[in-house]
PDB file of C-alpha atoms and ligand atoms in Angstrom:
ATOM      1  CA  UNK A 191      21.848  40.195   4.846  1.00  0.00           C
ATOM      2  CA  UNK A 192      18.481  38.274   4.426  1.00  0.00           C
ATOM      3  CA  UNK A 193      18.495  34.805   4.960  1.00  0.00           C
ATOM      4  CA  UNK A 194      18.924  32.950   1.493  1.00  0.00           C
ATOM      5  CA  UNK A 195      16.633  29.960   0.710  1.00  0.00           C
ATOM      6  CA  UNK A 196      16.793  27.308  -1.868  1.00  0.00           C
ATOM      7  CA  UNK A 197      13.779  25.938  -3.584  1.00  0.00           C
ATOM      8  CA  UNK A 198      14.171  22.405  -5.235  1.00  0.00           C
ATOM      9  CA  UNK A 199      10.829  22.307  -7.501  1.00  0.00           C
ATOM     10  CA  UNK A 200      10.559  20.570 -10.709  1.00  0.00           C
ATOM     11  CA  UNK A 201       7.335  22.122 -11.330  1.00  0.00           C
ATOM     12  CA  UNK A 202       7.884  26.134 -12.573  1.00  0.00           C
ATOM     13  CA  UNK A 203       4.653  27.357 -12.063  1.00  0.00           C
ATOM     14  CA  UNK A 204       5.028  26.271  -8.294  1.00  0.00           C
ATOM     15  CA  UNK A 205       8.214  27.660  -7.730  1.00  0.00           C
ATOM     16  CA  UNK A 206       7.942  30.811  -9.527  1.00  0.00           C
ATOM     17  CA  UNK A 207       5.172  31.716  -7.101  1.00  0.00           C
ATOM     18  CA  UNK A 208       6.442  30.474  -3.715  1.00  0.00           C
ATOM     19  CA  UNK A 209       9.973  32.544  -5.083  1.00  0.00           C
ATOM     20  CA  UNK A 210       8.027  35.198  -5.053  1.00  0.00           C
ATOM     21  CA  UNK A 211       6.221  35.331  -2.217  1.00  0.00           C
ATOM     22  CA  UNK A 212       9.384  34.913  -0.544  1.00  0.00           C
ATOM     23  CA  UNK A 213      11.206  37.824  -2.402  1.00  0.00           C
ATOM     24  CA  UNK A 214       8.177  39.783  -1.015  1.00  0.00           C
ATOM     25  CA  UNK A 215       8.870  38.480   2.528  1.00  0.00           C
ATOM     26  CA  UNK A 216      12.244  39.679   2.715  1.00  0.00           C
ATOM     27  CA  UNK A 217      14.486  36.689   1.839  1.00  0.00           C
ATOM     28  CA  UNK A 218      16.993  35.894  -1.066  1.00  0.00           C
ATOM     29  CA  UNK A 219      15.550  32.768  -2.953  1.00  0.00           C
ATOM     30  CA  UNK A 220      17.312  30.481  -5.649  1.00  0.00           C
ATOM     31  CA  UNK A 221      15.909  27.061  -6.930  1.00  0.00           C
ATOM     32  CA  UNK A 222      16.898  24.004  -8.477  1.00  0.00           C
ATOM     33  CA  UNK A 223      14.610  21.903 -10.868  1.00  0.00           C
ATOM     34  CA  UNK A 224      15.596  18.349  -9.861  1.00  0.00           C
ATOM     35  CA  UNK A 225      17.439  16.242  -6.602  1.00  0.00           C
ATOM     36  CA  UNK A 226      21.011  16.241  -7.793  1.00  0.00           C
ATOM     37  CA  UNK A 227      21.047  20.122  -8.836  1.00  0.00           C
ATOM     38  CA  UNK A 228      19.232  21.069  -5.735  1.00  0.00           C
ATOM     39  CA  UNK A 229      22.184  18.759  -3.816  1.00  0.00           C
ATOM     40  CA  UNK A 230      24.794  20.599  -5.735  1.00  0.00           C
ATOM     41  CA  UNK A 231      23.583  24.345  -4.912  1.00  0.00           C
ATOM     42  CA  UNK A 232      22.888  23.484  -1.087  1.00  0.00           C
ATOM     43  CA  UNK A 233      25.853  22.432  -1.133  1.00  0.00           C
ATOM     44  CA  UNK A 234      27.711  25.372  -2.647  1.00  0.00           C
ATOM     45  CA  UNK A 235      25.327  28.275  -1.444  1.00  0.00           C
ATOM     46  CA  UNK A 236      24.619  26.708   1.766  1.00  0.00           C
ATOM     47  CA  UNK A 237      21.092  28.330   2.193  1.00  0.00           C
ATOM     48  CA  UNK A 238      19.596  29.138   5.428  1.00  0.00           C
ATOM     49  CA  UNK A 239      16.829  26.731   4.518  1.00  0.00           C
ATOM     50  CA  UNK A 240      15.353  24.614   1.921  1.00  0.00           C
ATOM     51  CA  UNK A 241      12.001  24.299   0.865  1.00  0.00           C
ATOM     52  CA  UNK A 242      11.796  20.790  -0.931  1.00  0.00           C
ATOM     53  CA  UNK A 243       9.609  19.097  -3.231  1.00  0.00           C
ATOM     54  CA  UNK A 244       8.973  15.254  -2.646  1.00  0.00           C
ATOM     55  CA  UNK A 245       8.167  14.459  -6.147  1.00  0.00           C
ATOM     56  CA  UNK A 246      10.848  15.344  -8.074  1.00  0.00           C
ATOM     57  CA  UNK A 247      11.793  13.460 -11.620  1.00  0.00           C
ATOM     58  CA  UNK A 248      15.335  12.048 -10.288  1.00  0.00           C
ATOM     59  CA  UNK A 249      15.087  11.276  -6.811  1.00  0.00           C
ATOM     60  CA  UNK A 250      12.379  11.130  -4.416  1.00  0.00           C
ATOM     61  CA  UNK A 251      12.102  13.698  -2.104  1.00  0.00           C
ATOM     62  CA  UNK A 252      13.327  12.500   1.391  1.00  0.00           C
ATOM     63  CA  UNK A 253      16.246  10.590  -0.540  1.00  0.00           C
ATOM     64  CA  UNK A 254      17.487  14.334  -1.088  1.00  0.00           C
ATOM     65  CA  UNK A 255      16.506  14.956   2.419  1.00  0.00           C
ATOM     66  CA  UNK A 256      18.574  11.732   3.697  1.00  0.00           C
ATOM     67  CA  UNK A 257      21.353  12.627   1.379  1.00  0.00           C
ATOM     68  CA  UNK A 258      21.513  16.911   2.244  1.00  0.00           C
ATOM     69  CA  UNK A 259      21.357  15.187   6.207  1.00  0.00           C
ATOM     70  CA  UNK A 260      23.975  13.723   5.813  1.00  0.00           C
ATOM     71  CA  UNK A 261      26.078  16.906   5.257  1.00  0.00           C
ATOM     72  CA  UNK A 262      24.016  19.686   6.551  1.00  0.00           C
ATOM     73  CA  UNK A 263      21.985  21.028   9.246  1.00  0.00           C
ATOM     74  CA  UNK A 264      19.934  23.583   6.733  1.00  0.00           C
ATOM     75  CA  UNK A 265      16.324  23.622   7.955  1.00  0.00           C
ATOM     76  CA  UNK A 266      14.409  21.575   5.478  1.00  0.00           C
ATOM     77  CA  UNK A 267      10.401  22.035   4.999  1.00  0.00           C
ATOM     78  CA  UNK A 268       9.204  19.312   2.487  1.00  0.00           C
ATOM     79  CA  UNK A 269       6.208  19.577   0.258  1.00  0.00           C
ATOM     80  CA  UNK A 270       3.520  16.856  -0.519  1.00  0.00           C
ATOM     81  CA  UNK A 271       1.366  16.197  -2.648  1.00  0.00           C
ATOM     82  CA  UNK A 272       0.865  13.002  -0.358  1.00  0.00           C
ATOM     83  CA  UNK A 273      -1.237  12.672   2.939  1.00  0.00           C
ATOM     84  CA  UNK A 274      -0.080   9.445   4.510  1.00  0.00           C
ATOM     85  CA  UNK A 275       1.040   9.709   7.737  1.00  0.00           C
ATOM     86  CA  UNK A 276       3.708   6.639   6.986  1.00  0.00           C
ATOM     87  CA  UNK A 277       5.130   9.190   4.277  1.00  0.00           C
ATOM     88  CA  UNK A 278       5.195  11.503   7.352  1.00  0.00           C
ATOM     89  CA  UNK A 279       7.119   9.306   9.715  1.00  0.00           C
ATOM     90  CA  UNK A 280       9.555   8.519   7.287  1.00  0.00           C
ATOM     91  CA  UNK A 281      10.167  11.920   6.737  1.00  0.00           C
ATOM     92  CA  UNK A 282      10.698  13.033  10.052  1.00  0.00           C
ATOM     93  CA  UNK A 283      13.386   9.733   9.802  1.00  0.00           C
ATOM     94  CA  UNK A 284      15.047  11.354   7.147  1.00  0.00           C
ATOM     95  CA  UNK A 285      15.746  14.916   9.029  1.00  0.00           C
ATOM     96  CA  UNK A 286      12.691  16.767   7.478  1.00  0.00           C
ATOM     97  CA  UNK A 287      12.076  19.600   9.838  1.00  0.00           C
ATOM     98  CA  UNK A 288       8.133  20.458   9.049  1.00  0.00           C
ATOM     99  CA  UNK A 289       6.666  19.596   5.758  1.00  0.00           C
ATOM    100  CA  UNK A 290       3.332  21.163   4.097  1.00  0.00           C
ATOM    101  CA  UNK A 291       0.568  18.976   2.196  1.00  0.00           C
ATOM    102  CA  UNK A 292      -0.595  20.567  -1.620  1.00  0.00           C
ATOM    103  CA  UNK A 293      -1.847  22.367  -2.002  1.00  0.00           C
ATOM    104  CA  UNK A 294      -1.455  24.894   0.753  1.00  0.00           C
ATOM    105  CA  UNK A 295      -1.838  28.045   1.030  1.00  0.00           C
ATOM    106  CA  UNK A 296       1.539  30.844   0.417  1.00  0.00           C
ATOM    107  CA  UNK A 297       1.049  32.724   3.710  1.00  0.00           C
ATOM    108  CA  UNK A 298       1.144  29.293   6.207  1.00  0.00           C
ATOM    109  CA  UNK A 299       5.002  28.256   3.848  1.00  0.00           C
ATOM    110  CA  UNK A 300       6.156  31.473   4.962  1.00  0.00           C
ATOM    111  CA  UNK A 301       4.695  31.775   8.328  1.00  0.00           C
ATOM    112  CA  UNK A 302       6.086  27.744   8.473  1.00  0.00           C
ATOM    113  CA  UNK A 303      10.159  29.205   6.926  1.00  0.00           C
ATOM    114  CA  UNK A 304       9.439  32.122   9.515  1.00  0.00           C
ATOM    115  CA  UNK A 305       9.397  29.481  12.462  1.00  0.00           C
ATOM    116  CA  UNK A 306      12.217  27.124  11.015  1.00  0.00           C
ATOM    117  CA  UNK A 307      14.590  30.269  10.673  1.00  0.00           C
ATOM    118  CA  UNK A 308      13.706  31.663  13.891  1.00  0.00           C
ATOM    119  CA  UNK A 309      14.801  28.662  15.881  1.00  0.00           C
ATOM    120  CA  UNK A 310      17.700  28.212  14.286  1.00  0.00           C
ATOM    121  CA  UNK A 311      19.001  31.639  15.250  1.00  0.00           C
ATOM    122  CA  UNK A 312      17.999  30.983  19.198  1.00  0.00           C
ATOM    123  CA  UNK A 313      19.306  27.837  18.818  1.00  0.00           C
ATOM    124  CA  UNK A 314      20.676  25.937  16.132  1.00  0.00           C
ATOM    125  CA  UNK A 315      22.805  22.834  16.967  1.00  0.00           C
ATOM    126  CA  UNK A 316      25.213  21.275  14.979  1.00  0.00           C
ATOM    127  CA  UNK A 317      25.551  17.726  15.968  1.00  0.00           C
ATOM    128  CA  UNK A 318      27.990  14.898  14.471  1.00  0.00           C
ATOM    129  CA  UNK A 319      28.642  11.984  16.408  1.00  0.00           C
ATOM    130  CA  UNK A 320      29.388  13.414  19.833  1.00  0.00           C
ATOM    131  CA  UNK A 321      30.386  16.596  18.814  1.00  0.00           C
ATOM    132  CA  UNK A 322      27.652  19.306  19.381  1.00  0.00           C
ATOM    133  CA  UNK A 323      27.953  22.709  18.473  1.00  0.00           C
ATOM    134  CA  UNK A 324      25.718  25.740  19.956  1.00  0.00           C
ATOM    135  CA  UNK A 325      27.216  28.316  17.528  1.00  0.00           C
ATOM    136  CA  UNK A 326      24.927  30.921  18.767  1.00  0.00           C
ATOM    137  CA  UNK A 327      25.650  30.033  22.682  1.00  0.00           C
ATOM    138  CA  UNK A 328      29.429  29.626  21.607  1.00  0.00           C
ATOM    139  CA  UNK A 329      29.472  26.107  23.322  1.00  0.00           C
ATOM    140  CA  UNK A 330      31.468  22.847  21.830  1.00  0.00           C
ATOM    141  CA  UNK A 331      30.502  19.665  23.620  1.00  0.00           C
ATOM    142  CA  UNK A 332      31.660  16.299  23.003  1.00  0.00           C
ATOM    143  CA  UNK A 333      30.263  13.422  24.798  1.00  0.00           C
ATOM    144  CA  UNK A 334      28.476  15.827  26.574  1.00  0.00           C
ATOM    145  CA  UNK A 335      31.541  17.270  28.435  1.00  0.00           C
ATOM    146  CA  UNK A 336      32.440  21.489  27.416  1.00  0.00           C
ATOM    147  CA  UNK A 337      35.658  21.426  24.858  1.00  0.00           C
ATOM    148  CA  UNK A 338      36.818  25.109  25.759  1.00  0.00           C
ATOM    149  CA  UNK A 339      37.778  26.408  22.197  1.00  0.00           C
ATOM    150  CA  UNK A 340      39.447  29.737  22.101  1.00  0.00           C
ATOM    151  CA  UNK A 341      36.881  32.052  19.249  1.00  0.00           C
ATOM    152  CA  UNK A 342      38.906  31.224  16.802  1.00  0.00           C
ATOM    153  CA  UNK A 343      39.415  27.193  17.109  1.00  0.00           C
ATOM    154  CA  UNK A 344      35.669  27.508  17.833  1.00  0.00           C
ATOM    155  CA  UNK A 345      34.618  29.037  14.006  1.00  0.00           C
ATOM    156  CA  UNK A 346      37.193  26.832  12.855  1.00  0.00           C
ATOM    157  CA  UNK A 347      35.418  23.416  14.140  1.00  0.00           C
ATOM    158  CA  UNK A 348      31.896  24.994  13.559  1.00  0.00           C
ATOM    159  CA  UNK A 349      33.005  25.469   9.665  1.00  0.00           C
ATOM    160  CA  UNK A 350      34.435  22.270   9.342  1.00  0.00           C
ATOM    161  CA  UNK A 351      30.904  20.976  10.782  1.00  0.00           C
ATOM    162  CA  UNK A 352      28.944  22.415   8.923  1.00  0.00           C
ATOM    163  CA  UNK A 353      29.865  19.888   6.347  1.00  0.00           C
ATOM    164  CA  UNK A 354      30.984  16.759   7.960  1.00  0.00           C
ATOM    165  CA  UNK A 355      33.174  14.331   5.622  1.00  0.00           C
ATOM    166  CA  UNK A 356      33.654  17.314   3.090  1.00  0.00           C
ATOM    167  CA  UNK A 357      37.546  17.633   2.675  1.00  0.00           C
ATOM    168  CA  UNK A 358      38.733  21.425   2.960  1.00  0.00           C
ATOM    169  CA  UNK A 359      41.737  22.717   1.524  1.00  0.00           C
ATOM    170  CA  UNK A 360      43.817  24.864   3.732  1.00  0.00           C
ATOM    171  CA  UNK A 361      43.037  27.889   1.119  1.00  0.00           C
ATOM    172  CA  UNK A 362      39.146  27.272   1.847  1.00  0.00           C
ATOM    173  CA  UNK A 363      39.765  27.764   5.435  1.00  0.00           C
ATOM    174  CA  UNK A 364      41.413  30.440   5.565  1.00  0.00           C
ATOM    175  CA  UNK A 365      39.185  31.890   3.133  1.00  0.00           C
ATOM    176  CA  UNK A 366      36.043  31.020   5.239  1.00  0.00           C
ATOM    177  CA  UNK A 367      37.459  31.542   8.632  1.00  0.00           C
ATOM    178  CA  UNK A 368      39.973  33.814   8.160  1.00  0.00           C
ATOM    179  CA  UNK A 369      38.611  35.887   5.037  1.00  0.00           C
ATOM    180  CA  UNK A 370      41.986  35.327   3.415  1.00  0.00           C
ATOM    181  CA  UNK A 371      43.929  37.490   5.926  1.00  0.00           C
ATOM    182  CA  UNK A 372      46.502  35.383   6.270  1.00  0.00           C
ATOM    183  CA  UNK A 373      49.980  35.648   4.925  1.00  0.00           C
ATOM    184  CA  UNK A 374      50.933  33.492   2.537  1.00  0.00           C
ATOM    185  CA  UNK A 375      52.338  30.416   3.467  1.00  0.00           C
ATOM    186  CA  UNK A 376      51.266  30.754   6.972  1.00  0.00           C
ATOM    187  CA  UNK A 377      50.918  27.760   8.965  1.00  0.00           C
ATOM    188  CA  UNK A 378      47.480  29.313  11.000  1.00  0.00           C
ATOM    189  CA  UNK A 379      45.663  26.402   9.737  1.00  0.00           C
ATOM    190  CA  UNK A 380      47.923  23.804  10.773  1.00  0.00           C
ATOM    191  CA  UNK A 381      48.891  25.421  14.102  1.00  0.00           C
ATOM    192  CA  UNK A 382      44.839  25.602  15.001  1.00  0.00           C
ATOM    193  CA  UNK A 383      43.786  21.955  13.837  1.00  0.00           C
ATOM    194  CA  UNK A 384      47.204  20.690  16.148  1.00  0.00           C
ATOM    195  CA  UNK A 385      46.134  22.721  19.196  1.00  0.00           C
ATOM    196  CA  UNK A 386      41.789  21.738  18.801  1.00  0.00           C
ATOM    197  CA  UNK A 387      43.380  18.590  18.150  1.00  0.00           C
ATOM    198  CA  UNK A 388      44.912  18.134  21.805  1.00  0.00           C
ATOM    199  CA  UNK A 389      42.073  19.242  23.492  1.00  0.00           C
ATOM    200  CA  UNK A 390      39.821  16.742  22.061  1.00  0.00           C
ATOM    201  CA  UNK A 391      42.638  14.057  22.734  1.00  0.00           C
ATOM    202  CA  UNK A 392      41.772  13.645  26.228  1.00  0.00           C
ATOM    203  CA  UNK A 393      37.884  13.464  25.885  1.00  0.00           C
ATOM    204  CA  UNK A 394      38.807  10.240  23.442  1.00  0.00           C
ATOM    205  CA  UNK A 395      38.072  12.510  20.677  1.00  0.00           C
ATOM    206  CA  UNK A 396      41.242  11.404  19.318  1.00  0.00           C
ATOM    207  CA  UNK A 397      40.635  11.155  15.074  1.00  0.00           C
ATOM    208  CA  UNK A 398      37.991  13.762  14.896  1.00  0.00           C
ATOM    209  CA  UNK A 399      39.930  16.065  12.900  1.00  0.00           C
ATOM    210  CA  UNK A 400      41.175  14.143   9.911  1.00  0.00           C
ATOM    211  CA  UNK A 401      44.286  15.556   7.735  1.00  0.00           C
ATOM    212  CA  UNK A 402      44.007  14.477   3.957  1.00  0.00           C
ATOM    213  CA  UNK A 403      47.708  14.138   2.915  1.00  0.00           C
ATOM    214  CA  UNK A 404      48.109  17.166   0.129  1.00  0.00           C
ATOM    215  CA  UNK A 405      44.473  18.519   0.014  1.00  0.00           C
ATOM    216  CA  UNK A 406      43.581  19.444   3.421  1.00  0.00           C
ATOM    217  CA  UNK A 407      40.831  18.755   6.375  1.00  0.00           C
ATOM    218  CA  UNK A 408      38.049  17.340   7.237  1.00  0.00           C
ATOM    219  CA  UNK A 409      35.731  16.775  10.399  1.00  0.00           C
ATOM    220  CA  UNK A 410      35.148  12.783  10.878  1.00  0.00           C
ATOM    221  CA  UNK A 411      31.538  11.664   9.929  1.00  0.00           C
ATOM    222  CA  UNK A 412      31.241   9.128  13.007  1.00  0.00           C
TER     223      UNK A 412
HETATM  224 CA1   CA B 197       7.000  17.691  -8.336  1.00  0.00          CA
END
């Protein structure tokens, strides 16, 4: 499947031609028109990448970039209309992984999403606190020290980390790691989160894995 990105663009005109140069390119492409809908699709579509706009009407630009950070490892390329290399800095201090000045020109954005994507696939890195996931190397460290994760614990931790702090219900996993083939009323989940649960126990990763009483899961922020 082609890699899906998410443009957040108040201005049409823009957007409707980087969409589609993109299309042309090869990739899936949907778009938002201000900060909180752009939060609200990353969030639900989880794009391979997002292609941001710094001057949007409801937030600025690396505020969404702080904010999608704080959730998400998506590759983000901001654009800006601004040339200060402050704005720059604090960019890079807000998780922004390239960023392009306007106006630029089509082919250097997708050349630019080419390069994002591409190292993400060789070797994207999931890090929160002093958990770090290698997804593609199937490798779990936490304080630097190799959890061993049997392939299953492993997709389990990786989707929870994906989006630290966001609560899970036990339906949701088993949708996303087991595509719903589980029986009902199986206790899969619950079995998996106990046994992860003891091996990070001795590496003082005690309180990683938090259980919300009635709703579900969630991977600890900090
Ligand atoms: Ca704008």
């Amino acid at each position: 499947m082609e890699p899906l990105i998410l443009i957040v663009e108040d201005n049409q005109d823009i957007t409707k031609v980087i969409k589609y140069e993109l299309e042309q390119a090869g990739y899936q492409v949907i778009t938002a028109g201000d900060g909180v809908s752009g939060l609200t699709t990353a969030r639900e579509r989880m794009p391979s990448l997002v292609i941001l706009d710094l001057g949007l009407p409801d937030f600025d630009g690396a505020e969404i970039a702080r904010r999608l950070r704080k959730t998400s490892a998506v590759p983000i390329i901001v654009l800006t209309a601004m040339d200060e290399v402050d704005c720059k800095v604090s960019l890079l201090d807000a998780g922004v992984d390239d960023y392009l000045t306007k106006p630029f020109h089509l082919e250097e954005l997708v050349a630019r999403v080419r390069v994002q994507l591409r190292h993400r696939q060789h070797g994207e890195v999931i890090s929160v606190g002093q958990l770090e996931i290698h997804p593609q190397k199937h490798l779990c460290l936490f304080g630097g020290h190799e959890v061993r994760l049997s392939p299953k614990e492993f997709d389990l931790l990786t989707f929870l980390a994906r989006q630290p702090g966001r609560v899970y219900s036990r339906e949701e996993i088993e949708h996303g790691v087991w595509n719903g083939d589980l029986p009902t009323n199986s206790n899969v989940v619950d079995v998996h989160m106990a046994n992860m649960r003891a091996k990070f126990r001795g590496l003082d990763g005690y309180g990683l894995i938090r259980t919300v009483r009635g709703i579900g899961y969630a991977l600890k922020t900090l």
